[in-house]
Short mmCIF file of C-alpha atoms and ligand atoms in Angstrom, two decimals:
data_model
loop_
_atom_site.label_atom_id
_atom_site.label_comp_id
_atom_site.label_asym_id
_atom_site.label_seq_id
_atom_site.Cartn_x
_atom_site.Cartn_y
_atom_site.Cartn_z
CA UNK B 279 65.32 78.57 120.09
CA UNK B 280 64.15 80.63 117.02
CA UNK B 281 66.65 80.74 114.20
CA UNK B 282 66.36 83.91 111.93
CA UNK B 283 68.49 84.93 108.84
CA UNK B 284 66.81 88.15 107.99
CA UNK B 285 66.95 91.64 109.58
CA UNK B 286 63.29 92.02 108.92
CA UNK B 287 62.41 88.87 111.04
CA UNK B 288 64.64 89.85 113.63
CA UNK B 289 62.95 93.27 114.13
CA UNK B 290 59.48 91.76 113.62
CA UNK B 291 60.17 89.26 116.61
CA UNK B 292 62.11 91.64 118.86
CA UNK B 293 59.45 94.37 118.37
CA UNK B 294 56.65 92.01 119.68
CA UNK B 295 58.86 90.93 122.43
CA UNK B 296 59.60 94.72 123.36
CA UNK B 297 56.12 95.72 123.21
CA UNK B 298 55.26 93.04 125.97
CA UNK B 299 57.97 94.62 128.15
CA UNK B 300 60.54 91.93 127.75
CA UNK B 301 64.24 92.79 128.64
CA UNK B 302 66.44 91.98 125.91
CA UNK B 303 70.18 90.41 126.37
CA UNK B 304 72.60 90.24 123.30
CA UNK B 305 75.56 88.04 122.76
CA UNK B 306 77.41 88.53 119.52
CA UNK B 307 79.69 85.99 118.59
CA UNK B 308 81.71 84.74 115.53
CA UNK B 309 80.85 81.10 116.25
CA UNK B 310 83.06 78.29 116.95
CA UNK B 311 81.63 78.35 120.31
CA UNK B 312 83.26 77.27 123.62
CA UNK B 313 82.51 77.76 127.35
CA UNK B 314 83.76 81.48 127.15
CA UNK B 315 80.72 82.20 124.63
CA UNK B 316 78.33 80.13 126.80
CA UNK B 317 79.10 81.96 130.13
CA UNK B 318 78.04 85.20 128.50
CA UNK B 319 74.76 83.36 127.30
CA UNK B 320 74.40 82.21 130.98
CA UNK B 321 74.65 85.72 132.40
CA UNK B 322 72.37 87.25 129.76
CA UNK B 323 69.72 84.41 130.53
CA UNK B 324 70.16 85.33 134.37
CA UNK B 325 69.57 88.84 134.04
CA UNK B 326 66.96 89.38 130.87
CA UNK B 327 63.77 87.93 129.94
CA UNK B 328 65.11 87.05 126.34
CA UNK B 329 68.61 86.21 124.94
CA UNK B 330 69.74 86.88 121.42
CA UNK B 331 72.84 85.48 120.32
CA UNK B 332 74.31 86.38 116.93
CA UNK B 333 76.95 84.25 114.76
CA UNK B 334 78.58 86.30 112.09
CA UNK B 335 82.08 86.00 111.01
CA UNK B 336 82.61 89.69 110.08
CA UNK B 337 84.77 89.74 106.94
CA UNK B 338 85.47 93.48 107.70
CA UNK B 339 87.31 92.90 110.88
CA UNK B 340 89.98 90.64 109.65
CA UNK B 341 93.14 92.68 108.75
CA UNK B 342 94.81 89.52 107.77
CA UNK B 343 92.84 87.69 104.97
CA UNK B 344 94.65 84.39 105.84
CA UNK B 345 93.25 84.62 109.44
CA UNK B 346 89.74 85.11 108.03
CA UNK B 347 90.00 82.09 105.56
CA UNK B 348 91.08 80.12 108.52
CA UNK B 349 88.60 81.12 111.08
CA UNK B 350 87.02 77.95 112.45
CA UNK B 351 83.52 77.49 111.64
CA UNK B 352 81.15 74.84 113.20
CA UNK B 353 77.90 76.08 112.64
CA UNK B 354 75.72 72.94 113.28
CA UNK B 355 77.54 72.01 116.62
CA UNK B 356 77.13 76.00 117.61
CA UNK B 357 73.41 75.66 117.02
CA UNK B 358 72.86 72.73 119.16
CA UNK B 359 74.98 74.15 121.91
CA UNK B 360 72.94 77.44 121.84
CA UNK B 361 69.78 75.49 122.01
CA UNK B 362 70.94 73.35 124.72
CA UNK B 363 71.84 76.36 126.80
CA UNK B 364 68.44 78.19 126.31
CA UNK B 365 69.38 80.91 123.85
CA UNK B 366 65.88 82.29 122.79
CA UNK B 367 66.68 83.59 119.39
CA UNK B 368 69.95 82.90 116.95
CA UNK B 369 70.39 85.55 114.44
CA UNK B 370 72.76 84.07 111.58
CA UNK B 371 72.81 86.61 108.89
CA UNK B 372 74.74 86.53 105.61
CA UNK B 373 77.34 88.85 104.55
CA UNK B 374 75.10 90.20 102.25
CA UNK B 375 72.35 90.85 104.77
CA UNK B 376 74.88 92.79 106.91
CA UNK B 377 76.53 94.70 104.17
CA UNK B 378 73.85 95.00 101.48
CA UNK B 379 75.80 97.78 99.77
CA UNK B 380 79.06 95.86 99.91
CA UNK B 381 82.15 96.19 102.36
CA UNK B 382 83.97 99.09 100.34
CA UNK B 383 83.70 102.73 101.34
CA UNK B 384 82.26 102.03 104.80
CA UNK B 385 82.08 105.20 107.27
CA UNK B 386 84.93 105.88 109.69
CA UNK B 387 84.37 105.87 113.22
CA UNK B 388 86.44 108.43 115.14
CA UNK B 389 87.59 106.20 117.80
CA UNK B 390 90.68 108.18 118.80
CA UNK B 391 93.48 107.02 121.03
CA UNK B 392 92.00 103.60 121.81
CA UNK B 393 92.44 102.36 118.27
CA UNK B 394 95.96 103.20 118.00
CA UNK B 395 97.66 101.15 120.73
CA UNK B 396 98.17 97.36 121.19
CA UNK B 397 95.62 95.54 119.04
CA UNK B 398 94.87 98.68 117.21
CA UNK B 399 98.62 98.93 116.40
CA UNK B 400 99.22 95.56 115.31
CA UNK B 401 95.77 94.99 113.56
CA UNK B 402 95.18 98.09 111.67
CA UNK B 403 91.79 98.70 110.63
CA UNK B 404 90.45 95.85 112.88
CA UNK B 405 88.38 98.08 115.49
CA UNK B 406 86.84 100.00 112.43
CA UNK B 407 85.50 96.52 111.16
CA UNK B 408 84.56 95.64 114.93
CA UNK B 409 82.53 98.92 114.94
CA UNK B 410 80.98 98.48 111.48
CA UNK B 411 79.39 95.18 112.52
CA UNK B 412 78.62 96.13 116.05
CA UNK B 413 76.80 99.43 115.11
CA UNK B 414 74.62 97.37 112.71
CA UNK B 415 73.96 94.42 114.99
CA UNK B 416 73.08 96.99 117.76
CA UNK B 417 70.73 98.80 115.48
CA UNK B 418 69.13 95.48 114.29
CA UNK B 419 68.69 93.96 118.05
CA UNK B 420 68.61 97.18 120.05
CA UNK B 421 69.32 95.17 123.30
CA UNK B 422 68.85 96.35 126.81
CA UNK B 423 72.05 94.85 127.47
CA UNK B 424 75.16 93.59 125.69
CA UNK B 425 77.27 91.13 127.00
CA UNK B 426 81.10 91.11 126.04
CA UNK B 427 84.07 88.96 127.20
CA UNK B 428 87.21 90.57 129.05
CA UNK B 429 89.04 88.22 127.18
CA UNK B 430 88.78 91.24 124.24
CA UNK B 431 89.31 93.81 126.77
CA UNK B 432 90.39 96.48 124.30
CA UNK B 433 87.22 95.51 122.06
CA UNK B 434 85.29 96.23 125.11
CA UNK B 435 86.65 100.05 125.22
CA UNK B 436 86.08 100.33 121.66
CA UNK B 437 82.33 99.30 121.94
CA UNK B 438 81.78 101.50 124.94
CA UNK B 439 83.34 104.38 122.73
CA UNK B 440 80.98 103.28 119.82
CA UNK B 441 78.00 103.46 121.98
CA UNK B 442 79.20 107.22 122.95
CA UNK B 443 79.54 108.14 119.38
CA UNK B 444 76.26 106.79 118.26
CA UNK B 445 74.45 107.52 121.52
CA UNK B 446 73.11 104.08 121.71
CA UNK B 447 71.56 103.47 125.21
CA UNK B 448 72.48 99.72 125.62
CA UNK B 449 74.18 98.88 128.67
CA UNK B 450 77.67 96.99 128.43
CA UNK B 451 78.29 93.91 130.54
CA UNK B 452 81.81 92.84 130.72
CA UNK B 453 82.20 89.13 131.70
CA UNK B 454 85.05 87.35 133.15
CA UNK B 455 87.67 85.38 131.07
CA UNK B 456 86.98 81.63 131.18
CA UNK B 457 90.15 79.53 130.84
CA UNK B 458 91.22 75.78 130.18
CA UNK B 459 92.33 74.32 133.56
CA UNK B 460 96.03 74.92 132.38
CA UNK B 461 95.01 78.69 132.36
CA UNK B 462 94.85 79.14 128.60
CA UNK B 463 92.03 81.66 127.74
CA UNK B 464 89.27 79.89 125.67
CA UNK B 465 89.50 81.01 122.19
CA UNK B 466 87.93 79.77 119.03
CA UNK B 467 91.37 79.99 117.50
CA UNK B 468 92.62 77.51 120.06
CA UNK B 469 91.04 74.79 117.97
CA UNK B 470 93.90 75.42 115.54
CA UNK B 471 96.42 74.40 118.09
CA UNK B 472 97.65 70.86 118.57
CA UNK B 473 97.73 69.33 122.08
CA UNK B 474 101.27 70.18 122.58
CA UNK B 475 100.70 73.78 121.46
CA UNK B 476 97.82 74.08 123.94
CA UNK B 477 100.09 73.27 126.86
CA UNK B 478 102.76 75.67 125.57
CA UNK B 479 100.04 78.31 125.39
CA UNK B 480 99.41 78.03 128.89
CA UNK B 481 102.53 80.04 129.32
CA UNK B 482 100.78 83.32 128.48
CA UNK B 483 98.47 82.83 131.67
CA UNK B 484 101.57 82.07 133.59
CA UNK B 485 103.43 85.27 132.30
CA UNK B 486 100.54 87.32 133.42
CA UNK B 487 100.58 85.69 136.79
CA UNK B 488 104.29 86.59 136.89
CA UNK B 489 103.54 90.25 135.97
CA UNK B 490 101.07 90.48 138.55
CA UNK B 491 103.13 89.06 141.31
CA UNK B 492 106.03 91.39 140.39
CA UNK B 493 104.05 94.61 139.83
CA UNK B 494 104.67 95.73 143.12
CA UNK B 495 108.35 95.76 143.33
CA UNK B 496 109.78 95.52 139.83
CA UNK B 497 110.38 98.57 137.28
CA UNK B 498 107.48 98.26 134.62
CA UNK B 499 110.19 98.34 131.73
CA UNK B 500 112.21 95.62 133.37
CA UNK B 501 109.17 93.58 134.16
CA UNK B 502 107.84 93.78 130.58
CA UNK B 503 111.15 92.73 129.21
CA UNK B 504 111.46 89.65 131.52
CA UNK B 505 107.94 88.66 130.77
CA UNK B 506 108.67 88.91 127.02
CA UNK B 507 112.11 86.75 127.53
CA UNK B 508 109.64 84.11 129.40
CA UNK B 509 107.43 83.98 126.29
CA UNK B 510 110.22 83.52 123.88
CA UNK B 511 111.74 80.87 126.28
CA UNK B 512 108.27 79.12 126.23
CA UNK B 513 108.29 78.74 122.35
CA UNK B 514 106.19 81.36 120.74
CA UNK B 515 107.09 82.47 117.31
CA UNK B 516 106.59 86.16 117.83
CA UNK B 517 105.43 88.50 120.28
CA UNK B 518 103.34 91.46 119.24
CA UNK B 519 103.33 92.97 122.66
CA UNK B 520 103.68 92.65 126.43
CA UNK B 521 101.99 95.60 127.93
CA UNK B 522 101.04 97.24 131.35
CA UNK B 523 98.54 99.96 130.91
CA UNK B 524 95.85 102.17 132.80
CA UNK B 525 92.63 99.73 132.57
CA UNK B 526 90.23 102.61 131.92
CA UNK B 527 92.09 104.38 128.71
CA UNK B 528 94.93 101.51 127.76
CA UNK B 529 97.36 104.45 128.10
CA UNK B 530 100.69 102.71 128.73
CA UNK B 531 102.06 102.95 132.22
CA UNK B 532 105.89 103.30 133.09
CA UNK B 533 105.36 103.72 136.86
CA UNK B 534 103.15 102.58 139.70
CA UNK B 535 100.34 104.69 140.80
CA UNK B 536 98.18 103.23 143.31
CA UNK B 537 95.29 105.30 142.27
CA UNK B 538 94.88 103.77 138.77
CA UNK B 539 93.47 100.36 137.94
CA UNK B 540 96.12 98.61 135.90
CA UNK B 541 95.83 95.91 133.14
CA UNK B 542 98.46 93.45 131.76
CA UNK B 543 97.94 92.64 127.92
CA UNK B 544 99.72 90.02 125.93
CA UNK B 545 99.57 89.16 122.16
CA UNK B 546 101.59 86.50 120.72
CA UNK B 547 102.02 83.76 117.79
CA UNK B 548 102.32 80.18 118.36
CA UNK B 549 102.65 78.11 115.09
CA UNK B 550 101.07 80.74 113.21
CA UNK B 551 98.04 81.25 115.50
CA UNK B 552 97.54 84.72 117.17
CA UNK B 553 96.69 84.70 120.81
CA UNK B 554 95.62 87.41 123.25
CA UNK B 555 95.17 87.58 126.85
CA UNK B 556 94.81 90.03 129.68
CA UNK B 557 94.87 90.32 133.29
CA UNK B 558 93.76 93.08 136.01
CA UNK B 559 96.64 93.49 138.24
CA UNK B 560 95.28 95.51 141.19
P1 AMP P 921 84.18 85.86 119.28
O1 AMP P 921 83.20 84.84 118.99
O2 AMP P 921 85.68 85.61 119.63
O3 AMP P 921 83.90 87.24 118.65
O4 AMP P 921 83.66 86.31 120.84
C1 AMP P 921 82.40 86.60 121.12
C2 AMP P 921 82.18 87.11 122.52
O5 AMP P 921 82.71 86.19 123.53
C3 AMP P 921 83.18 88.49 122.86
O6 AMP P 921 82.51 89.37 123.59
C4 AMP P 921 84.51 87.62 123.51
O7 AMP P 921 85.17 88.41 124.20
C5 AMP P 921 83.85 86.65 124.27
N1 AMP P 921 84.84 85.51 124.57
C6 AMP P 921 85.64 84.87 123.84
N2 AMP P 921 86.43 84.31 124.55
C7 AMP P 921 86.04 84.20 125.91
C8 AMP P 921 86.32 83.78 127.00
N3 AMP P 921 87.42 82.72 127.13
N4 AMP P 921 85.79 84.06 128.09
C9 AMP P 921 84.77 84.60 128.20
N5 AMP P 921 84.35 85.57 127.15
C10 AMP P 921 84.89 85.15 125.86
#
């Protein structure tokens, strides 16, 4: 694995590989890597000649400064893990490399409806920050395929929108959510949970299953209310949302419609740690 910190070195290396006709797969991450990230690397390796991974904790996408400060960092462990899993190039830029002009007065992306709901509503500015970094990373790596996790479902839709707005030709591959054996979706933030919390947090997955099992028979509003009550009983401090939405647009749904692919989304806090998960229901 080659570790590169400078944009010009990534450009040079990738230019050389592209000239040789190599297909480039890209896995952007914020580090503190787990099996979820590695599943994206594996898919990229299977379907491309060269896999590029980035680790960059993007300050611009944290609407909560405390969350940024507490974001787990495990760079040495991450490098070993990526090397072991056959990543070809690791891009490890500094904040200054990505934002040489600073992080104030950045351009606005016109994302429309998708940034007004769920994560967009509860984390104002978050998706603008995601677009800032993704637009830069895509311009640096110019991958054939971009590997994203369904774990951040709304982020996948936002990045699809970003590609439309910027006319970038990269193909998006959305990869399945990798879970712990108790159902808890793997997340870098899980390292901030103690063992008891990790057990408790499995209730998010159980609640998504509960919604899936009852989607055909129960009224959606009632179902969301029962799901929220279940989460509160399971010991979460706070619920940001329990939503049932059109999986293509994330427009909230009130009634069943057999023609529409439906998604349930949950965001909760456990001992101050914010956790999100989702599940396709049909
Ligand atoms: P992050 O480091 O949290 O920014 O995540 C980097 C990429 O890994 C994103 O595309 C995430 O959606 C994806 N990812 C995170 N957790 C999981 C998981 N449990 N299963 C699959 N992909 C994941």
